[in-house]
């Protein structure tokens, strides 16, 4: 296969096409309309509208496209065992390394996954988008600046707390959660509907926000000054004298390598592939890949005893294929608080009434994410001799729980047991369970932001790599704090700040 025509020189090269890379591209495009922007992603383009969330598609079409996101190595793709799919690689993702039966679930992050497609994990994500709270916030960013960036991020992602219509089942669950947990919070904070990235639709599931929503008009091609190259991997960033000058790209179907020169480069390839690319490029600050931060994930499900069905019969029947989001009628937020609550809880109400031949019942799915104790020893190691399925340095993850982490996990389990005692009974086999490390998909810290170039961070407060004028990083890996909250909104907010810096740089150079 011949490679498509590509520009040999651009103003901004963005590596990665998820919500963060999309935010950088759109904000720079709006601030500097003359800028030529190229976005490269190693995976295929799944839909005509770049980055469309696959949950907006019918189940059969969704499944076919998820399979195209699952990488090159069949040993790392989801298998047919639904229990393992639930705990390890979901549909649309693939494991970093093949799973081994003997590997401990909490050592080395055996459930670490990636998605290989235009839009990245952003076409598969759960769209949960609350703001960081208390110690989750980046302490060296001025509060008003971070709040402003979070507001822009909420607009880019179309965040709302009105995703679902009120139901009797939802009201019961919200009332129960409030009675159990509102007393744990400072004044003004309480259990509430979850902020979600979506557009509500009456009588139907919301339209979920993928990177297409973040890109806006660029998702359809823009005005000719923006382009997305699918199936195109960035092999290395080129640099001279503290300045990125471009990159070596390879069109995977044809195998052709070529160079693109750029005035600025933003690498937003996910929290594992971003440090991998920097390492492959010879950019190896001490903190690169270190301080890897996952969120211990505790999961359970409850059948609500004598509870009202959620009342979604108006949606009509569904071809249920096991994706519980097709049955979702509400999602509620049990927020993090420091001190007091070291977990962030999300509670989904699920109604079986749209499934033909199944009696209407109300279920509650609970997921608690814990704020992990950050350690430099939790890290991604990159091989100098072995390659992964894409020919990039093979990754080995070193990761373990601390005693403080285990105490937080015990509190998460206790929270879910309290909820079950009030609402009904755990479904058999769905009692609170700590899922394998990596199952959160919320990996952070590997290219972390810092207040000073002291060896404990990779980039400054605008996501610019220390020692470079024009090389930026983006994604969950930039977040330097211990968090329990879903990180996407925070990462997009930090990308908004990066885009401001890139735009100012390009404007100074008379782009």
Coordinates of C-alpha atoms in Angstrom, one line a residue:
X1 CA 0.0 0.0 0.0
X2 CA 1.3 3.4 -0.9
X3 CA 1.4 6.1 1.8
X4 CA -0.8 9.1 1.5
X5 CA 0.6 12.5 0.7
X6 CA 1.9 14.3 3.7
X7 CA 3.3 17.8 4.3
X8 CA 7.0 18.0 4.9
X9 CA 6.7 20.9 7.2
X10 CA 4.0 22.0 9.7
X11 CA 3.7 24.5 12.5
X12 CA 2.5 22.0 15.1
X13 CA 2.8 18.2 15.1
X14 CA 0.5 16.5 17.6
X15 CA 1.3 12.9 18.3
X16 CA -1.9 11.2 19.6
X17 CA -5.5 11.9 18.8
X18 CA -7.3 11.3 22.1
X19 CA -9.2 14.0 24.0
X20 CA -5.9 15.7 25.1
X21 CA -4.3 15.8 21.7
X22 CA -7.6 17.0 20.2
X23 CA -7.9 19.8 22.8
X24 CA -4.4 21.0 21.9
X25 CA -5.1 20.9 18.2
X26 CA -8.4 22.7 18.4
X27 CA -7.3 25.4 20.8
X28 CA -4.1 26.2 18.8
X29 CA -6.2 26.2 15.6
X30 CA -8.6 28.7 17.1
X31 CA -5.9 30.9 18.5
X32 CA -3.6 30.8 15.5
X33 CA -5.9 30.2 12.5
X34 CA -2.9 30.3 10.0
X35 CA -1.1 27.5 11.8
X36 CA -0.6 24.3 9.9
X37 CA -1.4 21.4 12.2
X38 CA -0.7 17.7 11.6
X39 CA -2.0 15.0 14.0
X40 CA -0.5 11.5 13.8
X41 CA -2.0 8.3 15.3
X42 CA -0.6 4.8 15.0
X43 CA -4.1 3.2 14.8
X44 CA -6.8 3.1 12.2
X45 CA -9.5 5.7 11.7
X46 CA -12.7 3.9 12.8
X47 CA -15.4 6.4 11.7
X48 CA -15.8 9.2 9.1
X49 CA -16.2 11.7 12.0
X50 CA -12.8 11.4 13.6
X51 CA -13.0 10.3 17.2
X52 CA -16.7 9.4 17.4
X53 CA -17.5 7.6 20.7
X54 CA -18.4 4.1 19.7
X55 CA -21.1 3.8 22.3
X56 CA -23.2 6.0 20.1
X57 CA -23.3 3.3 17.5
X58 CA -25.5 0.1 17.3
X59 CA -24.0 -2.8 19.2
X60 CA -22.9 -4.9 16.2
X61 CA -21.2 -2.0 14.5
X62 CA -19.6 -1.0 17.8
X63 CA -18.2 -4.5 18.3
X64 CA -16.6 -4.6 14.8
X65 CA -14.9 -1.3 15.4
X66 CA -13.7 -2.2 18.9
X67 CA -11.9 -5.2 17.4
X68 CA -10.0 -2.8 15.1
X69 CA -8.7 -0.9 18.2
X70 CA -7.1 -3.9 19.8
X71 CA -3.5 -3.7 18.5
X72 CA -1.3 -5.9 16.5
X73 CA -0.6 -8.8 19.0
X74 CA -3.5 -11.2 19.3
X75 CA -2.0 -12.4 22.7
X76 CA -2.8 -9.0 24.2
X77 CA -6.3 -8.6 22.8
X78 CA -9.5 -9.4 24.8
X79 CA -10.4 -13.1 24.8
X80 CA -13.7 -14.8 25.0
X81 CA -13.7 -15.3 28.7
X82 CA -16.1 -12.6 29.9
X83 CA -14.8 -12.7 33.5
X84 CA -11.3 -11.9 32.2
X85 CA -12.6 -9.2 29.8
X86 CA -14.3 -7.5 32.7
X87 CA -11.2 -7.5 34.9
X88 CA -8.4 -7.2 32.3
X89 CA -8.7 -6.0 28.7
X90 CA -12.1 -4.5 27.8
X91 CA -13.4 -4.6 24.3
X92 CA -11.6 -1.9 22.3
X93 CA -8.3 -2.2 24.3
X94 CA -5.3 -4.4 24.4
X95 CA -2.9 -5.4 27.2
X96 CA 0.6 -3.9 27.4
X97 CA 1.9 -7.4 27.8
X98 CA 0.4 -10.8 27.4
X99 CA -1.3 -12.1 30.6
X100 CA 0.3 -14.9 32.6
X101 CA -1.7 -16.9 35.0
X102 CA 1.0 -16.9 37.6
X103 CA 1.4 -13.1 37.8
X104 CA 0.0 -11.6 41.0
X105 CA -2.9 -9.3 40.3
X106 CA -1.4 -6.3 42.2
X107 CA 2.2 -6.6 41.1
X108 CA 3.5 -5.1 37.8
X109 CA 0.1 -3.9 36.7
X110 CA -1.0 -6.9 34.7
X111 CA -4.2 -5.2 33.5
X112 CA -2.5 -2.2 32.0
X113 CA -4.1 -1.5 28.6
X114 CA -4.0 0.8 25.6
X115 CA -6.2 1.5 22.6
X116 CA -4.7 1.7 19.1
X117 CA -7.1 3.8 17.0
X118 CA -7.8 7.4 16.0
X119 CA -9.4 8.9 19.1
X120 CA -7.5 6.5 21.4
X121 CA -9.2 5.5 24.6
X122 CA -11.5 8.5 24.1
X123 CA -13.8 6.6 21.7
X124 CA -14.3 3.9 24.5
X125 CA -14.2 5.8 27.8
X126 CA -17.0 6.1 30.3
X127 CA -17.2 9.9 29.9
X128 CA -17.0 10.5 33.7
X129 CA -15.7 14.0 34.1
X130 CA -15.8 15.5 37.6
X131 CA -13.3 18.2 38.8
X132 CA -10.3 17.3 41.0
X133 CA -10.8 18.2 44.6
X134 CA -8.5 19.2 47.5
X135 CA -5.1 17.4 47.3
X136 CA -6.0 16.1 43.8
X137 CA -5.5 19.6 42.4
X138 CA -2.0 20.6 41.2
X139 CA -0.8 22.6 44.1
X140 CA 1.6 24.9 42.3
X141 CA -0.9 26.1 39.7
X142 CA -2.8 29.3 40.8
X143 CA -6.3 28.3 41.8
X144 CA -8.0 30.8 39.5
X145 CA -5.9 29.7 36.5
X146 CA -6.7 26.0 37.1
X147 CA -10.4 26.7 37.6
X148 CA -10.5 28.7 34.4
X149 CA -8.8 25.9 32.5
X150 CA -11.2 23.3 34.0
X151 CA -14.1 25.5 32.8
X152 CA -12.7 25.5 29.2
X153 CA -12.2 21.7 29.5
X154 CA -15.8 21.2 30.6
X155 CA -17.0 23.2 27.5
X156 CA -14.8 21.2 25.2
X157 CA -16.1 17.9 26.6
X158 CA -19.7 19.1 26.9
X159 CA -19.8 18.2 30.6
X160 CA -23.2 18.1 32.2
X161 CA -24.9 16.8 35.4
X162 CA -28.2 16.4 33.6
X163 CA -27.2 13.4 31.4
X164 CA -30.2 11.3 32.5
X165 CA -33.8 12.0 33.2
X166 CA -35.0 11.5 36.8
X167 CA -36.3 8.1 37.7
X168 CA -37.8 6.6 40.8
X169 CA -34.9 4.2 41.0
X170 CA -32.4 6.9 40.7
X171 CA -34.0 9.0 43.4
X172 CA -33.9 6.0 45.7
X173 CA -30.2 5.4 45.1
X174 CA -29.3 9.1 45.4
X175 CA -31.3 9.4 48.7
X176 CA -29.6 6.4 50.1
X177 CA -26.1 7.5 49.1
X178 CA -26.8 11.0 50.6
X179 CA -27.9 9.6 53.9
X180 CA -24.8 7.4 54.1
X181 CA -22.1 9.8 53.1
X182 CA -23.1 13.5 53.1
X183 CA -22.0 13.8 56.7
X184 CA -18.4 13.0 55.6
X185 CA -18.0 16.2 53.7
X186 CA -17.2 19.8 54.4
X187 CA -20.0 22.3 53.9
X188 CA -21.1 22.6 50.2
X189 CA -20.0 19.2 49.1
X190 CA -22.3 16.2 48.8
X191 CA -23.3 13.2 46.9
X192 CA -24.8 14.3 43.5
X193 CA -25.4 13.3 39.9
X194 CA -22.1 12.5 38.2
X195 CA -20.7 15.2 35.8
X196 CA -20.6 13.4 32.4
X197 CA -19.2 14.3 29.0
X198 CA -22.3 14.0 26.8
X199 CA -25.4 15.6 25.3
X200 CA -28.6 14.5 27.0
X201 CA -31.4 13.1 24.7
X202 CA -35.0 12.7 25.9
X203 CA -36.2 9.1 25.9
X204 CA -32.8 7.8 24.9
X205 CA -29.3 7.3 26.1
X206 CA -27.1 10.5 26.0
X207 CA -24.9 11.1 23.0
X208 CA -21.5 10.4 24.5
X209 CA -18.6 12.8 23.9
X210 CA -15.5 11.4 22.2
X211 CA -12.6 13.3 20.8
X212 CA -14.9 14.3 17.9
X213 CA -16.7 16.7 20.3
X214 CA -13.4 18.1 21.5
X215 CA -12.2 18.6 17.9
X216 CA -15.4 20.3 16.9
X217 CA -15.3 21.3 13.2
X218 CA -11.8 19.7 12.9
X219 CA -13.4 16.3 13.3
X220 CA -14.8 16.7 9.8
X221 CA -11.5 17.9 8.3
X222 CA -11.4 21.6 9.2
X223 CA -10.4 24.2 6.7
X224 CA -7.4 22.5 5.0
X225 CA -4.8 23.6 7.6
X226 CA -5.4 20.6 9.8
X227 CA -5.0 16.9 9.0
X228 CA -5.1 13.6 10.8
X229 CA -2.8 10.8 9.6
X230 CA -4.1 7.4 10.7
X231 CA -2.0 4.3 10.8
X232 CA 1.0 6.5 11.2
X233 CA 3.4 6.0 14.1
X234 CA 5.9 8.5 15.4
X235 CA 9.2 6.7 15.7
X236 CA 11.2 9.5 17.3
X237 CA 11.1 13.3 17.9
X238 CA 14.0 15.1 16.3
X239 CA 15.7 17.8 18.2
X240 CA 18.7 20.2 18.1
X241 CA 20.1 22.4 20.9
X242 CA 17.1 22.2 23.2
X243 CA 14.5 22.6 20.4
X244 CA 12.3 20.0 18.7
X245 CA 12.7 20.4 15.0
X246 CA 10.3 17.7 13.8
X247 CA 9.8 13.9 13.9
X248 CA 10.3 10.7 12.0
X249 CA 6.9 9.2 11.1
X250 CA 6.2 5.8 9.6
X251 CA 3.0 4.9 7.6
X252 CA 2.5 1.4 9.0
X253 CA 0.5 -0.2 6.1
X254 CA 3.2 0.7 3.6
X255 CA 6.2 0.7 5.9
X256 CA 7.4 4.0 4.5
X257 CA 9.3 6.3 6.9
X258 CA 9.5 10.1 6.3
X259 CA 10.5 13.2 8.2
X260 CA 8.2 16.1 9.0
X261 CA 9.7 19.4 10.3
X262 CA 7.7 21.3 12.9
X263 CA 7.9 24.6 14.8
X264 CA 6.4 22.8 17.9
X265 CA 5.7 19.2 18.8
X266 CA 3.1 18.0 21.4
X267 CA 3.2 14.3 22.4
X268 CA -0.1 13.2 23.8
X269 CA 0.1 9.5 23.0
X270 CA -1.2 8.2 26.4
X271 CA 0.5 7.8 29.8
X272 CA 2.6 4.8 28.6
X273 CA 3.4 5.6 25.0
X274 CA 4.3 9.2 25.6
X275 CA 7.3 8.4 27.8
X276 CA 8.0 5.5 25.4
X277 CA 8.4 7.9 22.5
X278 CA 10.5 10.3 24.5
X279 CA 12.8 7.4 25.5
X280 CA 13.0 6.2 21.9
X281 CA 14.0 9.7 20.9
X282 CA 16.9 9.9 23.3
X283 CA 15.0 12.4 25.6
X284 CA 15.4 10.7 29.0
X285 CA 15.0 13.0 32.0
X286 CA 15.4 11.2 35.4
X287 CA 11.7 11.3 36.1
X288 CA 10.6 9.8 32.8
X289 CA 8.3 6.9 33.4
X290 CA 8.7 7.1 37.1
X291 CA 6.0 8.0 39.7
X292 CA 3.5 5.9 37.8
X293 CA 0.2 6.4 39.5
X294 CA -2.8 4.0 39.1
X295 CA -6.0 4.1 41.1
X296 CA -6.9 0.9 43.0
X297 CA -10.3 -0.1 41.7
X298 CA -13.0 -1.9 43.8
X299 CA -16.1 -3.1 42.0
X300 CA -19.4 -4.7 43.1
X301 CA -23.0 -5.0 42.0
X302 CA -26.3 -5.0 44.0
X303 CA -29.8 -6.1 43.1
X304 CA -32.1 -3.5 44.6
X305 CA -34.7 -5.3 46.9
X306 CA -38.3 -4.1 46.3
X307 CA -36.9 -1.2 44.4
X308 CA -38.8 0.6 41.6
X309 CA -37.7 -0.3 38.1
X310 CA -35.9 2.7 36.6
X311 CA -38.6 3.4 34.0
X312 CA -36.8 3.4 30.7
X313 CA -39.2 1.2 28.7
X314 CA -39.8 4.3 26.5
X315 CA -36.3 3.6 24.9
X316 CA -37.7 0.4 23.4
X317 CA -35.9 -2.9 23.4
X318 CA -32.2 -3.3 23.0
X319 CA -30.0 -5.9 21.4
X320 CA -28.1 -6.5 24.7
X321 CA -24.6 -7.8 24.0
X322 CA -23.2 -7.4 27.5
X323 CA -22.3 -3.7 27.5
X324 CA -24.0 -2.5 30.7
X325 CA -24.0 1.1 29.5
X326 CA -26.8 0.2 27.2
X327 CA -28.9 -0.4 30.3
X328 CA -27.8 2.7 32.3
X329 CA -30.4 5.0 33.7
X330 CA -28.3 7.2 36.0
X331 CA -24.8 7.7 37.4
X332 CA -24.1 9.2 40.8
X333 CA -20.9 10.7 42.4
X334 CA -19.6 10.0 45.9
X335 CA -16.8 12.6 45.8
X336 CA -13.3 12.4 47.1
X337 CA -12.4 14.6 50.2
X338 CA -9.1 15.1 51.9
X339 CA -9.1 14.5 54.8
X340 CA -11.9 12.0 55.1
X341 CA -12.6 10.1 51.9
X342 CA -9.7 8.8 50.0
X343 CA -11.8 7.2 47.3
X344 CA -14.0 8.6 44.5
X345 CA -17.2 6.5 44.0
X346 CA -19.4 6.2 41.0
X347 CA -22.7 4.4 41.2
X348 CA -24.6 3.4 38.1
X349 CA -28.3 2.5 38.1
X350 CA -29.1 -0.2 35.6
X351 CA -32.6 -1.3 34.4
X352 CA -33.2 -4.6 32.6
X353 CA -36.6 -3.5 31.2
X354 CA -35.4 -2.9 27.6
X355 CA -34.2 -6.5 27.3
X356 CA -36.8 -8.6 25.6
X357 CA -38.0 -11.6 27.7
X358 CA -36.4 -10.3 30.9
X359 CA -38.4 -9.1 33.9
X360 CA -37.7 -5.5 34.8
X361 CA -35.3 -5.2 37.7
X362 CA -33.1 -2.5 39.1
X363 CA -29.5 -3.1 39.7
X364 CA -26.7 -0.9 41.0
X365 CA -23.1 -1.1 39.8
X366 CA -20.5 0.4 42.0
X367 CA -16.9 1.4 41.2
X368 CA -14.6 3.0 43.8
X369 CA -11.2 4.4 42.7
X370 CA -8.6 5.0 45.4
X371 CA -6.0 7.7 45.6
X372 CA -2.7 5.8 45.6
X373 CA 0.4 6.6 47.5
X374 CA 2.9 7.9 44.9
X375 CA 6.3 6.2 44.7
X376 CA 9.2 6.8 42.3
X377 CA 9.7 3.0 42.3
X378 CA 6.4 2.6 40.5
X379 CA 7.6 3.1 37.0
X380 CA 7.7 2.0 33.4
X381 CA 11.0 0.6 32.2
X382 CA 12.0 0.7 28.5
X383 CA 14.2 -1.9 26.9
X384 CA 17.3 -1.0 24.9
X385 CA 17.3 -4.4 23.2
X386 CA 13.7 -5.6 22.8
X387 CA 10.7 -4.1 20.9
X388 CA 7.0 -4.3 21.2
X389 CA 4.5 -5.2 18.5
X390 CA 4.9 -1.8 16.9
X391 CA 8.7 -1.8 16.9
X392 CA 9.0 0.6 19.9
X393 CA 11.0 0.0 23.1
X394 CA 9.4 -2.9 25.0
X395 CA 7.8 -1.7 28.3
X396 CA 8.1 -3.5 31.6
X397 CA 5.9 -2.0 34.5
X398 CA 7.1 -2.1 38.1
X399 CA 4.2 -1.4 40.5
X400 CA 3.1 -2.4 44.0
X401 CA 0.6 -1.4 46.7
X402 CA 1.6 0.2 50.0
X403 CA 0.1 -0.4 53.4
X404 CA -1.7 2.9 53.1
X405 CA -3.1 1.9 49.7
X406 CA -4.5 -1.3 51.3
X407 CA -6.1 0.6 54.1
X408 CA -7.9 2.8 51.5
X409 CA -9.0 -0.3 49.6
X410 CA -10.5 -1.7 52.9
X411 CA -12.5 1.5 53.3
X412 CA -13.8 1.3 49.7
X413 CA -15.0 -2.2 50.4
X414 CA -16.7 -1.1 53.6
X415 CA -18.5 1.7 51.7
X416 CA -19.9 -0.7 49.2
X417 CA -21.0 -3.1 51.9
X418 CA -22.9 -0.2 53.6
X419 CA -24.7 0.6 50.4
X420 CA -25.6 -3.0 49.7
X421 CA -27.0 -3.4 53.3
X422 CA -29.4 -0.5 52.6
X423 CA -30.4 -1.3 49.1
X424 CA -30.6 -5.0 48.8
X425 CA -28.1 -7.8 48.2
X426 CA -24.9 -8.3 46.3
X427 CA -25.4 -10.3 43.1
X428 CA -23.8 -13.7 43.6
X429 CA -20.2 -13.4 42.5
X430 CA -20.3 -9.6 42.5
X431 CA -19.3 -8.9 46.1
X432 CA -16.7 -6.1 46.5
X433 CA -13.6 -7.1 44.6
X434 CA -10.3 -5.3 44.1
X435 CA -9.6 -5.6 40.4
X436 CA -6.1 -6.2 39.0
X437 CA -3.7 -3.3 39.0
X438 CA -4.1 -1.4 35.7
X439 CA -7.9 -2.0 35.4
X440 CA -8.7 1.6 36.2
X441 CA -7.1 2.8 32.9
X442 CA -6.3 6.0 34.7
X443 CA -2.5 5.9 34.6
X444 CA -0.8 9.1 35.6
X445 CA 2.6 10.6 36.6
X446 CA 4.9 9.2 33.9
X447 CA 5.6 12.6 32.3
X448 CA 4.6 14.5 35.4
X449 CA 4.4 18.3 35.7
X450 CA 6.6 20.0 38.3
X451 CA 7.2 23.5 39.8
X452 CA 10.9 23.3 39.2
X453 CA 13.4 21.3 37.1
X454 CA 14.7 19.3 40.1
X455 CA 14.7 15.8 38.7
X456 CA 11.3 14.8 40.0
X457 CA 9.3 16.0 37.0
X458 CA 9.4 15.9 33.2
X459 CA 7.6 19.2 32.3
X460 CA 6.8 22.6 33.6
X461 CA 3.4 24.1 34.6
X462 CA 2.5 24.5 30.9
X463 CA 3.5 20.9 30.0
X464 CA 6.7 22.0 28.2
X465 CA 9.5 19.5 28.6
X466 CA 12.2 20.8 30.8
X467 CA 15.2 22.0 28.7
X468 CA 13.1 22.4 25.5
X469 CA 11.7 25.6 24.0
X470 CA 8.9 23.9 22.0
X471 CA 8.4 20.3 23.0
X472 CA 5.2 19.6 25.0
X473 CA 3.6 16.5 26.6
X474 CA 0.0 15.8 27.3
X475 CA -2.4 13.3 28.8
X476 CA -3.0 11.7 32.2
X477 CA 0.7 11.1 32.5
X478 CA 1.2 14.9 33.2
X479 CA -0.8 14.8 36.4
X480 CA 1.6 14.9 39.3
X481 CA -0.8 14.4 42.3
X482 CA -2.3 11.4 43.9
X483 CA -5.9 11.3 42.6
X484 CA -9.0 9.2 42.9
X485 CA -11.1 11.2 40.4
X486 CA -11.4 10.2 36.8
X487 CA -8.4 12.1 35.3
X488 CA -9.7 13.1 31.8
X489 CA -11.1 16.5 32.6
X490 CA -7.9 17.4 34.5
X491 CA -5.8 16.3 31.6
X492 CA -7.8 18.3 29.1
X493 CA -7.5 21.3 31.4
X494 CA -3.7 21.0 31.5
X495 CA -3.8 20.6 27.7
X496 CA -5.7 23.9 27.5
X497 CA -2.8 25.6 29.3
X498 CA -0.3 23.8 27.0
X499 CA -2.2 25.1 23.9
X500 CA -1.9 28.6 25.3
X501 CA 1.8 28.3 25.5
X502 CA 2.1 26.7 22.0
X503 CA -0.1 29.4 20.5
X504 CA 2.0 32.2 22.1
X505 CA 5.2 30.5 20.7
X506 CA 3.8 30.2 17.2
X507 CA 2.5 33.8 17.3
X508 CA 6.0 35.1 18.3
X509 CA 7.4 33.2 15.3
X510 CA 4.9 35.0 13.0
X511 CA 3.1 31.8 12.1

